[in-house]
Coordinates of C-alpha atoms in Angstrom, one line a residue:
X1 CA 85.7 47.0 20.6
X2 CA 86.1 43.6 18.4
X3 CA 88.8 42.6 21.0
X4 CA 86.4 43.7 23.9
X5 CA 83.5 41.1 22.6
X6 CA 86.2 38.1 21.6
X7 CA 87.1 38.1 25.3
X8 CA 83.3 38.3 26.2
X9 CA 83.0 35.5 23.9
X10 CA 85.9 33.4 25.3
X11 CA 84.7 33.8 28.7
X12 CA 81.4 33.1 28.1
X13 CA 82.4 29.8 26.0
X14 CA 84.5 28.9 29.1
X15 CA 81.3 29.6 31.8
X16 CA 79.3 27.2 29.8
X17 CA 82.0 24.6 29.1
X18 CA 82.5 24.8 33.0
X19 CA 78.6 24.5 33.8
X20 CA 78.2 21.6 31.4
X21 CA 81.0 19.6 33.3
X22 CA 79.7 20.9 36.6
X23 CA 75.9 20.1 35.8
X24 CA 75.0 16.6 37.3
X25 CA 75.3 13.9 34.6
X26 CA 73.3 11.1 33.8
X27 CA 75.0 7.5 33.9
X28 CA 74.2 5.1 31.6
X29 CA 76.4 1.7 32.0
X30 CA 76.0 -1.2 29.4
X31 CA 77.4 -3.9 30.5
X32 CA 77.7 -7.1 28.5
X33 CA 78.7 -10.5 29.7
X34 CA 81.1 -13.4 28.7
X35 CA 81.5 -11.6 25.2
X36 CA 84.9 -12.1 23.3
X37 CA 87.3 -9.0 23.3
X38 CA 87.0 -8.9 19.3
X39 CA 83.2 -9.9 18.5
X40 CA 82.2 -5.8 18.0
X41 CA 82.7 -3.9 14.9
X42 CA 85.0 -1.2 16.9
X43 CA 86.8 -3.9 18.0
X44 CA 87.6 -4.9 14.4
X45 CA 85.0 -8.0 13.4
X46 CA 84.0 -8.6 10.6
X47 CA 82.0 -11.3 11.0
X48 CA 79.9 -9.8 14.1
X49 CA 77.7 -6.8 13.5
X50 CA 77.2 -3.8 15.6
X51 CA 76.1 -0.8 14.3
X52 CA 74.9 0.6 17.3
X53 CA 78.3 -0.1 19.6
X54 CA 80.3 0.9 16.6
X55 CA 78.5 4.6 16.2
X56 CA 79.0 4.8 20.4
X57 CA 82.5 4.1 19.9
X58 CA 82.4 7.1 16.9
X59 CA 80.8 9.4 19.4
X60 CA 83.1 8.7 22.4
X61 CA 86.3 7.1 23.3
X62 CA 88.0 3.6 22.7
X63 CA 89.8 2.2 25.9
X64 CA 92.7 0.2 24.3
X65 CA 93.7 -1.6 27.8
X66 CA 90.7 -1.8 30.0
X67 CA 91.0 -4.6 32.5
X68 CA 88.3 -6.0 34.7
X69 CA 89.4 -7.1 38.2
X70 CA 88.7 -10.8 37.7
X71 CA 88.4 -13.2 34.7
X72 CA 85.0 -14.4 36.1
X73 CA 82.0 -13.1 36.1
X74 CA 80.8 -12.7 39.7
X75 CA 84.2 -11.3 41.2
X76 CA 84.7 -9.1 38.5
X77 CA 81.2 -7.3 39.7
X78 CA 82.1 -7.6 43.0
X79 CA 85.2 -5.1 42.1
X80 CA 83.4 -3.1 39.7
X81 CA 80.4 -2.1 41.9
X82 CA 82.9 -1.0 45.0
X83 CA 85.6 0.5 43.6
X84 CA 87.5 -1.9 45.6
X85 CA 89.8 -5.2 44.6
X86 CA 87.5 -7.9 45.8
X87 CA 90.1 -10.1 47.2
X88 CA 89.7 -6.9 49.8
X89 CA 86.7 -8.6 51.0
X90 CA 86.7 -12.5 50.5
X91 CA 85.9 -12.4 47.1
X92 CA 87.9 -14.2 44.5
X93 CA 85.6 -17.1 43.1
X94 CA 82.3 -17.1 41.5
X95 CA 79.6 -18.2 43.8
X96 CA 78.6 -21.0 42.1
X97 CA 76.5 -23.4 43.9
X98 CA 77.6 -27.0 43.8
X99 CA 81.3 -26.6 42.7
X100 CA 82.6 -25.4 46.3
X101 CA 85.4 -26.6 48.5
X102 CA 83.4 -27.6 51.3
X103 CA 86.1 -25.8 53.3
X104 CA 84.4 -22.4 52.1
X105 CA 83.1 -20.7 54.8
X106 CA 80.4 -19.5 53.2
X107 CA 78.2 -21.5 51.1
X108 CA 75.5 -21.6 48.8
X109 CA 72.8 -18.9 49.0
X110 CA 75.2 -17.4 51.5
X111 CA 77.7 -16.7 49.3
X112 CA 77.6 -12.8 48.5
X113 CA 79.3 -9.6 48.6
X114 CA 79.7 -8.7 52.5
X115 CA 76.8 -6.2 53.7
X116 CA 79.2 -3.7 54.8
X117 CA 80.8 -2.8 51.4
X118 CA 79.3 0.1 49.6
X119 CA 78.3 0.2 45.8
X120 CA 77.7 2.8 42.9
X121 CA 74.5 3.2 44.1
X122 CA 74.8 4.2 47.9
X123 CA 77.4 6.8 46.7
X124 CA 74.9 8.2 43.9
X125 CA 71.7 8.0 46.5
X126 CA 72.5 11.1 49.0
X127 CA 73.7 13.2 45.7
X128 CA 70.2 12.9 44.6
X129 CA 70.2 9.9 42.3
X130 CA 67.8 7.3 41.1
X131 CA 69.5 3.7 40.7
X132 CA 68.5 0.7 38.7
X133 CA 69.9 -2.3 38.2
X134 CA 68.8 -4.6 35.0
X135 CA 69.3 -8.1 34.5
X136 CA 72.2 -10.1 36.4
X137 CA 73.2 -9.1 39.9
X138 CA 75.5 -12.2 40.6
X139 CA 76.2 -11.0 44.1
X140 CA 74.2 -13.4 46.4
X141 CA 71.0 -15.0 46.5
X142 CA 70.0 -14.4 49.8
X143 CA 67.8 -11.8 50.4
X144 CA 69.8 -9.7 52.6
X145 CA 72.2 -9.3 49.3
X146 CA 69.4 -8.1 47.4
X147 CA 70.0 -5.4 45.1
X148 CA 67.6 -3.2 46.3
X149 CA 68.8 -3.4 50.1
X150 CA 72.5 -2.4 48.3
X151 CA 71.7 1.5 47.3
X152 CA 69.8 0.5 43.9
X153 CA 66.0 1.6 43.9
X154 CA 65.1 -0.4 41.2
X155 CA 65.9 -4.2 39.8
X156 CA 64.4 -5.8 37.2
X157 CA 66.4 -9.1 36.6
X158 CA 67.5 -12.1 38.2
X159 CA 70.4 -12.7 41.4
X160 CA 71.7 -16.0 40.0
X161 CA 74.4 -15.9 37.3
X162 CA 73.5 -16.9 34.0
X163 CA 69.3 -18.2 33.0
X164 CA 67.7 -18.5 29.7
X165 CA 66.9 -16.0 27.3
X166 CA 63.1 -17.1 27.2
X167 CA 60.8 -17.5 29.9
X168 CA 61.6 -20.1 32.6
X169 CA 58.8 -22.9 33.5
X170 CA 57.9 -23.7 36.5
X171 CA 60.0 -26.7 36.7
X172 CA 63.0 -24.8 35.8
X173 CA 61.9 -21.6 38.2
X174 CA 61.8 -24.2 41.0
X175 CA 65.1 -25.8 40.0
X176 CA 66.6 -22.7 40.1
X177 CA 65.0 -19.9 41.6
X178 CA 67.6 -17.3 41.3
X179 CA 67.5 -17.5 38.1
X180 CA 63.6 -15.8 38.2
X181 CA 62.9 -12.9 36.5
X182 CA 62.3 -10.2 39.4
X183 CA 60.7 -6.8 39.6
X184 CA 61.6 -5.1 42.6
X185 CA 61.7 -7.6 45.4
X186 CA 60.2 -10.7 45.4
X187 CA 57.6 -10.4 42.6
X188 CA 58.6 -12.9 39.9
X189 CA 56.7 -12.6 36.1
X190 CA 59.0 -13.9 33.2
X191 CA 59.0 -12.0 30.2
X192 CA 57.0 -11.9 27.4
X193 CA 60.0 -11.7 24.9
X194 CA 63.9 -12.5 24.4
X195 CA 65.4 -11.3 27.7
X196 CA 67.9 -8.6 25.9
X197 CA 65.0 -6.8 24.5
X198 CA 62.7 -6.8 27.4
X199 CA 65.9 -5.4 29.4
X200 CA 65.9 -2.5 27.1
X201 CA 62.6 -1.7 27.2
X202 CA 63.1 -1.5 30.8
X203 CA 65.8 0.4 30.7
X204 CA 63.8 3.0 28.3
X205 CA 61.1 2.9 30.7
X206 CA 62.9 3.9 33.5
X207 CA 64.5 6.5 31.9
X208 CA 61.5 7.9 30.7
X209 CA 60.2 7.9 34.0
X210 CA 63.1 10.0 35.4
X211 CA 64.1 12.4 32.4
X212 CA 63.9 15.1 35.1
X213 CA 66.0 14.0 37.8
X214 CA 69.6 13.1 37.6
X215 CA 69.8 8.5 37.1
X216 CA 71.9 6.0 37.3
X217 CA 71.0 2.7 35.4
X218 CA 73.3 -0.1 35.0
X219 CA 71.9 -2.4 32.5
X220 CA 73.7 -5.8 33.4
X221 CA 73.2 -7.6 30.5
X222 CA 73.5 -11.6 30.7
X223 CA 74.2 -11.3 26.7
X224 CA 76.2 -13.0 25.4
X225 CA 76.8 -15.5 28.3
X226 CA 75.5 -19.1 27.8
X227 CA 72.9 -20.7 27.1
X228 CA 73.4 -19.9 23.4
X229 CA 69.8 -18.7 22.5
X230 CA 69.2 -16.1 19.8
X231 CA 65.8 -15.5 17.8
X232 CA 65.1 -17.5 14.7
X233 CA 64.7 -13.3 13.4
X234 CA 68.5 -12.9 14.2
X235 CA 69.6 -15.6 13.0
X236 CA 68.5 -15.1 9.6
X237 CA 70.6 -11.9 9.5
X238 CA 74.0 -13.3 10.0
X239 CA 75.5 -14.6 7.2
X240 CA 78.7 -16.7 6.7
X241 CA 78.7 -18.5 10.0
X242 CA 77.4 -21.7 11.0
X243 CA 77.4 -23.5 14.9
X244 CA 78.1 -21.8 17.9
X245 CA 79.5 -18.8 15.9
X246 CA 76.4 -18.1 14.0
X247 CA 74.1 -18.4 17.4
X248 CA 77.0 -16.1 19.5
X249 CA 76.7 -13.9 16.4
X250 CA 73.0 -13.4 16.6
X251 CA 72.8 -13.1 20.2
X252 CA 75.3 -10.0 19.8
X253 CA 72.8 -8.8 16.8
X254 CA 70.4 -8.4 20.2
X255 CA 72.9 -6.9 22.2
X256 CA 73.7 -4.3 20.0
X257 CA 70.0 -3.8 19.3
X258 CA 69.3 -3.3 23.1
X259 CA 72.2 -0.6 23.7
X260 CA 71.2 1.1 20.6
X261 CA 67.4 1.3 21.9
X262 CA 68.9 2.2 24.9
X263 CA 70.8 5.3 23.2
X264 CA 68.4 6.5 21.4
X265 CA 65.6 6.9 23.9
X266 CA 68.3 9.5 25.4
X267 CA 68.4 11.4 22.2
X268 CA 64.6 11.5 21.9
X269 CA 64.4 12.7 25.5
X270 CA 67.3 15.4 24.9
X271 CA 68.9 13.7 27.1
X272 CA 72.2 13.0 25.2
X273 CA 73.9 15.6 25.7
X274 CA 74.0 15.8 30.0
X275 CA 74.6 12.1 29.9
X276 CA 77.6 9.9 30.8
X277 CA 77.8 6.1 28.8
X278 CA 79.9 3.5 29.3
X279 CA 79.9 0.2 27.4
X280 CA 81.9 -3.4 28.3
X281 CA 82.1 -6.1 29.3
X282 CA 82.6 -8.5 32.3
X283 CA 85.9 -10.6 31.7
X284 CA 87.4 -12.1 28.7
X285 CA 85.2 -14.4 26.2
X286 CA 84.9 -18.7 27.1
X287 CA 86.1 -20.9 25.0
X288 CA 83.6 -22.9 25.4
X289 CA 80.9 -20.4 23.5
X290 CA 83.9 -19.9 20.5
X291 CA 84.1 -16.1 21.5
X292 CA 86.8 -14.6 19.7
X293 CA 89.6 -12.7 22.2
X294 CA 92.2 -12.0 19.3
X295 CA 94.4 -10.5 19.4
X296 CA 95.0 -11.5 22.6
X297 CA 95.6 -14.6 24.0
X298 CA 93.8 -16.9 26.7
X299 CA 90.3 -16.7 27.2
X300 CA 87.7 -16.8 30.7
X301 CA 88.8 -18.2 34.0
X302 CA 92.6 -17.1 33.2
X303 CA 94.4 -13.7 33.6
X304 CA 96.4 -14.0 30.0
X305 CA 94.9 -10.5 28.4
X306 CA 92.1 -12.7 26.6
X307 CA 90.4 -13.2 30.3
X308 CA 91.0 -10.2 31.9
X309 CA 91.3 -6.9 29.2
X310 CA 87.8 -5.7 27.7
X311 CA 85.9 -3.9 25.0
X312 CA 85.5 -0.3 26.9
X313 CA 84.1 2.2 25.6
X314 CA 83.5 6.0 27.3
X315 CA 80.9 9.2 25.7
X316 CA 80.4 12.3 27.5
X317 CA 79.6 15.3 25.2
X318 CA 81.7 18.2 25.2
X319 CA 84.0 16.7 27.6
X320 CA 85.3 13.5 26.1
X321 CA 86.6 14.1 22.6
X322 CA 84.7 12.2 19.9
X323 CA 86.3 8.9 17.8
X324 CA 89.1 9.5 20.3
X325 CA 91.2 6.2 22.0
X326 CA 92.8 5.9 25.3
X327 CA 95.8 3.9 25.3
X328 CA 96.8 3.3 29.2
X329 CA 95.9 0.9 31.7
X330 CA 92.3 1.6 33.0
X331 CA 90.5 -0.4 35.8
X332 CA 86.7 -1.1 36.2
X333 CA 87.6 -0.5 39.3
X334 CA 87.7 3.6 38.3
X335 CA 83.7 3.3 37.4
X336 CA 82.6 4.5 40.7
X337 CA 85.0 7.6 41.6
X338 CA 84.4 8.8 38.4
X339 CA 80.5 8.5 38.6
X340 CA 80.4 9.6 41.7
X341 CA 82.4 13.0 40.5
X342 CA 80.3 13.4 37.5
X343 CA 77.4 13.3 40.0
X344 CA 78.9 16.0 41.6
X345 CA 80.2 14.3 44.4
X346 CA 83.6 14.2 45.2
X347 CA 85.6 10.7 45.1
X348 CA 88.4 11.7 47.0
X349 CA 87.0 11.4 50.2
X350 CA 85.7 7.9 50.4
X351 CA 88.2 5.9 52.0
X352 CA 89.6 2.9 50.6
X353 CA 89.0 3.0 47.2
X354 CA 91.6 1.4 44.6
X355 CA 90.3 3.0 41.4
X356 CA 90.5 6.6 40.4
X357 CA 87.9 9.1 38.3
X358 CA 89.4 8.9 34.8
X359 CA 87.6 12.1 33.5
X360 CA 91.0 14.1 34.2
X361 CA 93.4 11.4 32.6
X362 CA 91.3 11.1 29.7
X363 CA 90.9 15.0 28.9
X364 CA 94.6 14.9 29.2
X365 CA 94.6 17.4 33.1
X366 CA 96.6 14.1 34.3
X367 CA 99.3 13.3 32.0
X368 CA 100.4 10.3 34.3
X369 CA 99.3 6.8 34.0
X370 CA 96.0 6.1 36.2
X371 CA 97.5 3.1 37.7
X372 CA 101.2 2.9 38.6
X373 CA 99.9 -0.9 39.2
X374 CA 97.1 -3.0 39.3
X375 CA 96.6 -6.5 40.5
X376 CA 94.6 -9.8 40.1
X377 CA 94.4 -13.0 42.4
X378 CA 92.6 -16.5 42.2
X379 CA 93.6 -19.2 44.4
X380 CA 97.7 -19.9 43.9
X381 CA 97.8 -17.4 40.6
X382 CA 98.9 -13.7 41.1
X383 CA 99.1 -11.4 38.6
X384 CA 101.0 -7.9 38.0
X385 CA 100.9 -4.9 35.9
X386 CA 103.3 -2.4 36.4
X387 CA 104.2 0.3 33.6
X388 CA 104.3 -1.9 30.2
X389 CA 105.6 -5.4 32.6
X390 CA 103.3 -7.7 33.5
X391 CA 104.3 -10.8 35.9
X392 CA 102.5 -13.9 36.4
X393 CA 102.8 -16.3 38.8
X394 CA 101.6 -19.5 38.6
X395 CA 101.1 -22.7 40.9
X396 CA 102.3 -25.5 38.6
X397 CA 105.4 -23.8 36.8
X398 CA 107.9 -20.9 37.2
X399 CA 106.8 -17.1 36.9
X400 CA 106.3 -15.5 33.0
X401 CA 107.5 -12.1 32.4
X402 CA 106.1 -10.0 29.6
X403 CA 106.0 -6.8 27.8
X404 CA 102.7 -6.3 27.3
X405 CA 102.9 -2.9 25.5
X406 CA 105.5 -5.1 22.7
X407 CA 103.9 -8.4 23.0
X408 CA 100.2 -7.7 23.9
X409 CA 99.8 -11.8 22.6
X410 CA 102.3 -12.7 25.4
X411 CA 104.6 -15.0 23.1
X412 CA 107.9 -13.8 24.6
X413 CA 108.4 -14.6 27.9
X414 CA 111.0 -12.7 29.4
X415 CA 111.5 -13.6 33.2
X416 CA 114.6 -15.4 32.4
X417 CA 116.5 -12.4 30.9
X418 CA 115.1 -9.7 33.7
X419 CA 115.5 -12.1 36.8
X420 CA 115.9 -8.6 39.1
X421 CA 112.2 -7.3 37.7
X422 CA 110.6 -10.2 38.5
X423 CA 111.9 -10.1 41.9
X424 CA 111.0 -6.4 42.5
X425 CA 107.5 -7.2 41.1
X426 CA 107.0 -10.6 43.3
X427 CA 107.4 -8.0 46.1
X428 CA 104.8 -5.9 45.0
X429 CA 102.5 -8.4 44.6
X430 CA 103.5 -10.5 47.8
X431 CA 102.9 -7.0 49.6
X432 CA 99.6 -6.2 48.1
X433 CA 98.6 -9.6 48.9
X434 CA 99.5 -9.1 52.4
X435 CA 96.5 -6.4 52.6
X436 CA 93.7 -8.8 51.7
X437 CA 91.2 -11.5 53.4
X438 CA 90.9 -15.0 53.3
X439 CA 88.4 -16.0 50.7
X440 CA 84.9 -16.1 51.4
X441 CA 84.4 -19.3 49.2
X442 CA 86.2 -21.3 47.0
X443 CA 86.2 -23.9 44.3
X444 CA 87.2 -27.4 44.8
X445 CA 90.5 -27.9 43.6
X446 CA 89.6 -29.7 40.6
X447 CA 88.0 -26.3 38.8
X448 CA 91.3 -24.8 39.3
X449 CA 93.1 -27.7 37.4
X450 CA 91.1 -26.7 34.5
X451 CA 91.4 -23.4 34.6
X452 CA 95.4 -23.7 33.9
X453 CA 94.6 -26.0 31.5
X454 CA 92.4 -23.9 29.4
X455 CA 95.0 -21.2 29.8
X456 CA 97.4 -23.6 27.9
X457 CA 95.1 -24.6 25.4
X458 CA 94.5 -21.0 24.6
X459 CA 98.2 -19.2 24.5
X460 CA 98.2 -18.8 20.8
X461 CA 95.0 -15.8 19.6
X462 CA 93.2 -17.2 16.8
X463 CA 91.1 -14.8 14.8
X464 CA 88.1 -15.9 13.3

């Protein structure tokens, strides 16, 4: 009889375990912006405080080698929100106005992602979902790239790239009027407070609003990107600091604040437990805002680890194990197949789709790698990442060879001693390269000039 009821008791443990993975999840992407790969508690600072990221990270699980697709901000987005490389579809730049070749063929408010590639959003809509975007989109200013004619239903926030963390006058909203604070579609009212709060209390709001129907929201910080604003409030808390370190360090005060507003409107809803959260980060941290990327080296605008891997964290209750780490190559570009398979939708069938739903990988139903490669491209640079090798070629100087899972710091080049891998890894790339477009826009040469030579002012990491 005792054996009769354990097997009840193991079967019925096993229905529910299967319903609560089967049940539609909630998805709940933070997503910060410019911020250095080691400015978070989890991510070993001890200079920059976040108690809210570092009790996520306790609940769910550390991504050791998360890489965006881009060490800019716009492309990276581009990638994340499609699943697809960008360089698929003519993005490898930031659409910047002012600093283009004038041999772009696209330019100025026409610069955005193409019309006919799909995001998050349009995959989550006909599963049943309510999407919202917060705060920057980064994807075109026109209007026909506006977020709400590209699957999201809601958008509070601002198309442009980076704006101030206060309200905008009128002088500066005609200056630059992408960088308006929008609700919905063309209705512009600034905020009454710092931007990273009145994000999350969006972000509350609309989750309030739609506790009873399965959501998407991806809160799109522009936190911790410049300007360097932070409240007087903030300030005052952080102590040992001074300059841009102390301001950066404040701003991230907010940022934590937000996400941990944020989290705990789900637990006071009882929504915790059926939702999905995700928390990083765009591309590496600038050196021109004194981010901290140790212990990697480079920084923004380069594809050294500093500008391209990023604070990732993953919680799903009673799926993902708690103060867990992942230590394999991930891809933003894996976002959208595995929320669309949380969502109960199945990833498998959308055609051409680089990333892959990392719920099976990370419960350990995959053992293989996720990626047997991934790839990055800007201008005359292509990068590789095959197994623990990662290639880089350059325009200016011969290809660099590293071990990245030995020399995450990339202080050992090895192309010279492994000519043979660098050849069978130039084919790789030269083939994948072979797949994608022409870009859409792109920089006058000058930007790329400085772009290598931030990458060798920044080889060495330097911790705080």
């Amino acid at each position: 009889m005792k054996t009769t009821k354990n097997i009840l008791l193991a079967a019925l443990m096993l229905i529910c375990s299967i319903t609560t993975y089967s049940q539609k999840k909630n998805i709940v992407f933070l997503f910060a912006d410019d911020a250095g790969y080691h400015d978070f508690g989890f991510q070993g600072s001890k200079t920059f405080k976040t108690p809210n990221l570092d009790k996520l990270a306790k609940d769910g699980m550390v991504f050791k080698q998360a890489y965006t697709t881009a060490a800019v901000c716009g492309p990276s987005r581009a990638g994340l929100l499609t699943g697809r490389y960008q360089q698929r579809f003519g993005i490898e730049e930031n659409n910047v106005p002012g600093y283009m070749s004038h041999s772009s063929k696209l330019m100025g408010d026409e610069m955005g992602m193409p019309l006919d590639e799909k995001t998050i959003a349009d995959y989550l809509k006909p599963l049943g979902y309510t999407s919202q975007i917060l705060g920057k989109w980064h994807l075109g200013n026109a209007d026909k790239y506006h977020p709400l004619h590209r699957g999201f239903d809601e958008f509070y926030g601002f198309r442009g790239g980076a704006r101030s963390f206060w309200p905008l006058t009128q002088a500066q909203a005609a200056d630059r009027p992408e960088n308006r604070l929008e609700i919905g579609y063309e209705k512009y009212q600034e905020a009454d407070k710092y931007l990273s709060d009145a994000i999350a209390d969006e972000a509350c709001n609309f989750i309030e609003r739609n506790k009873n129907k399965p959501f998407f929201t991806y809160v799109s910080f522009n936190a911790v990107h410049t300007p360097l604003q932070a409240t007087k409030e903030d300030l005052a808390k952080v102590k040992g600091l001074t300059g841009k370190r102390k301001v950066l360090a404040a701003m991230t005060i907010a940022l934590d604040r937000a996400c941990g507003q944020i989290l705990d409107k789900l637990k006071e809803l009882g929504l915790e437990e059926n939702t999905l959260v995700v928390f990083s980060n765009d591309n590496g941290g600038p050196d021109g805002s004194k981010t901290c990327n140790y212990p990697l080296s480079g920084c923004k605008s380069n594809n050294l680890e500093g500008g391209i891997r990023v604070p990732f964290i993953m919680k799903l209750p009673n799926v993902i194990k708690p103060g867990s780490t992942y230590n394999k190559p991930v891809s933003m570009l894996d976002m959208l197949p595995t929320f669309v398979n949380v969502a109960g939708g199945n990833a498998s069938k959308i055609k051409n789709i680089d990333g892959v739903d990392l719920i099976p990988f990370v419960t350990k139903k995959n053992k293989a790698e996720p990626h047997k490669m991934l790839f990055w491209k800007k201008e005359n640079r292509g990068i590789i990442r095959m197994g623990d090798w990662k290639m880089l070629r350059f325009p200016d100087r011969p290809a660099e060879l590293y071990n990245i899972e030995k020399d995450q710091e990339e202080n050992n080049n090895l192309a010279y001693k492994h000519p043979e891998k660098v050849k069978v890894m130039f084919k790789h790339l030269w083939k994948w390269e072979c797949e994608l477009e022409r870009p859409l826009w792109m920089l006058k040469r000058v930007y790329e000039e400085n772009a290598m030579k931030r990458m060798d002012d920044k080889r060495t990491p330097i911790l705080d």
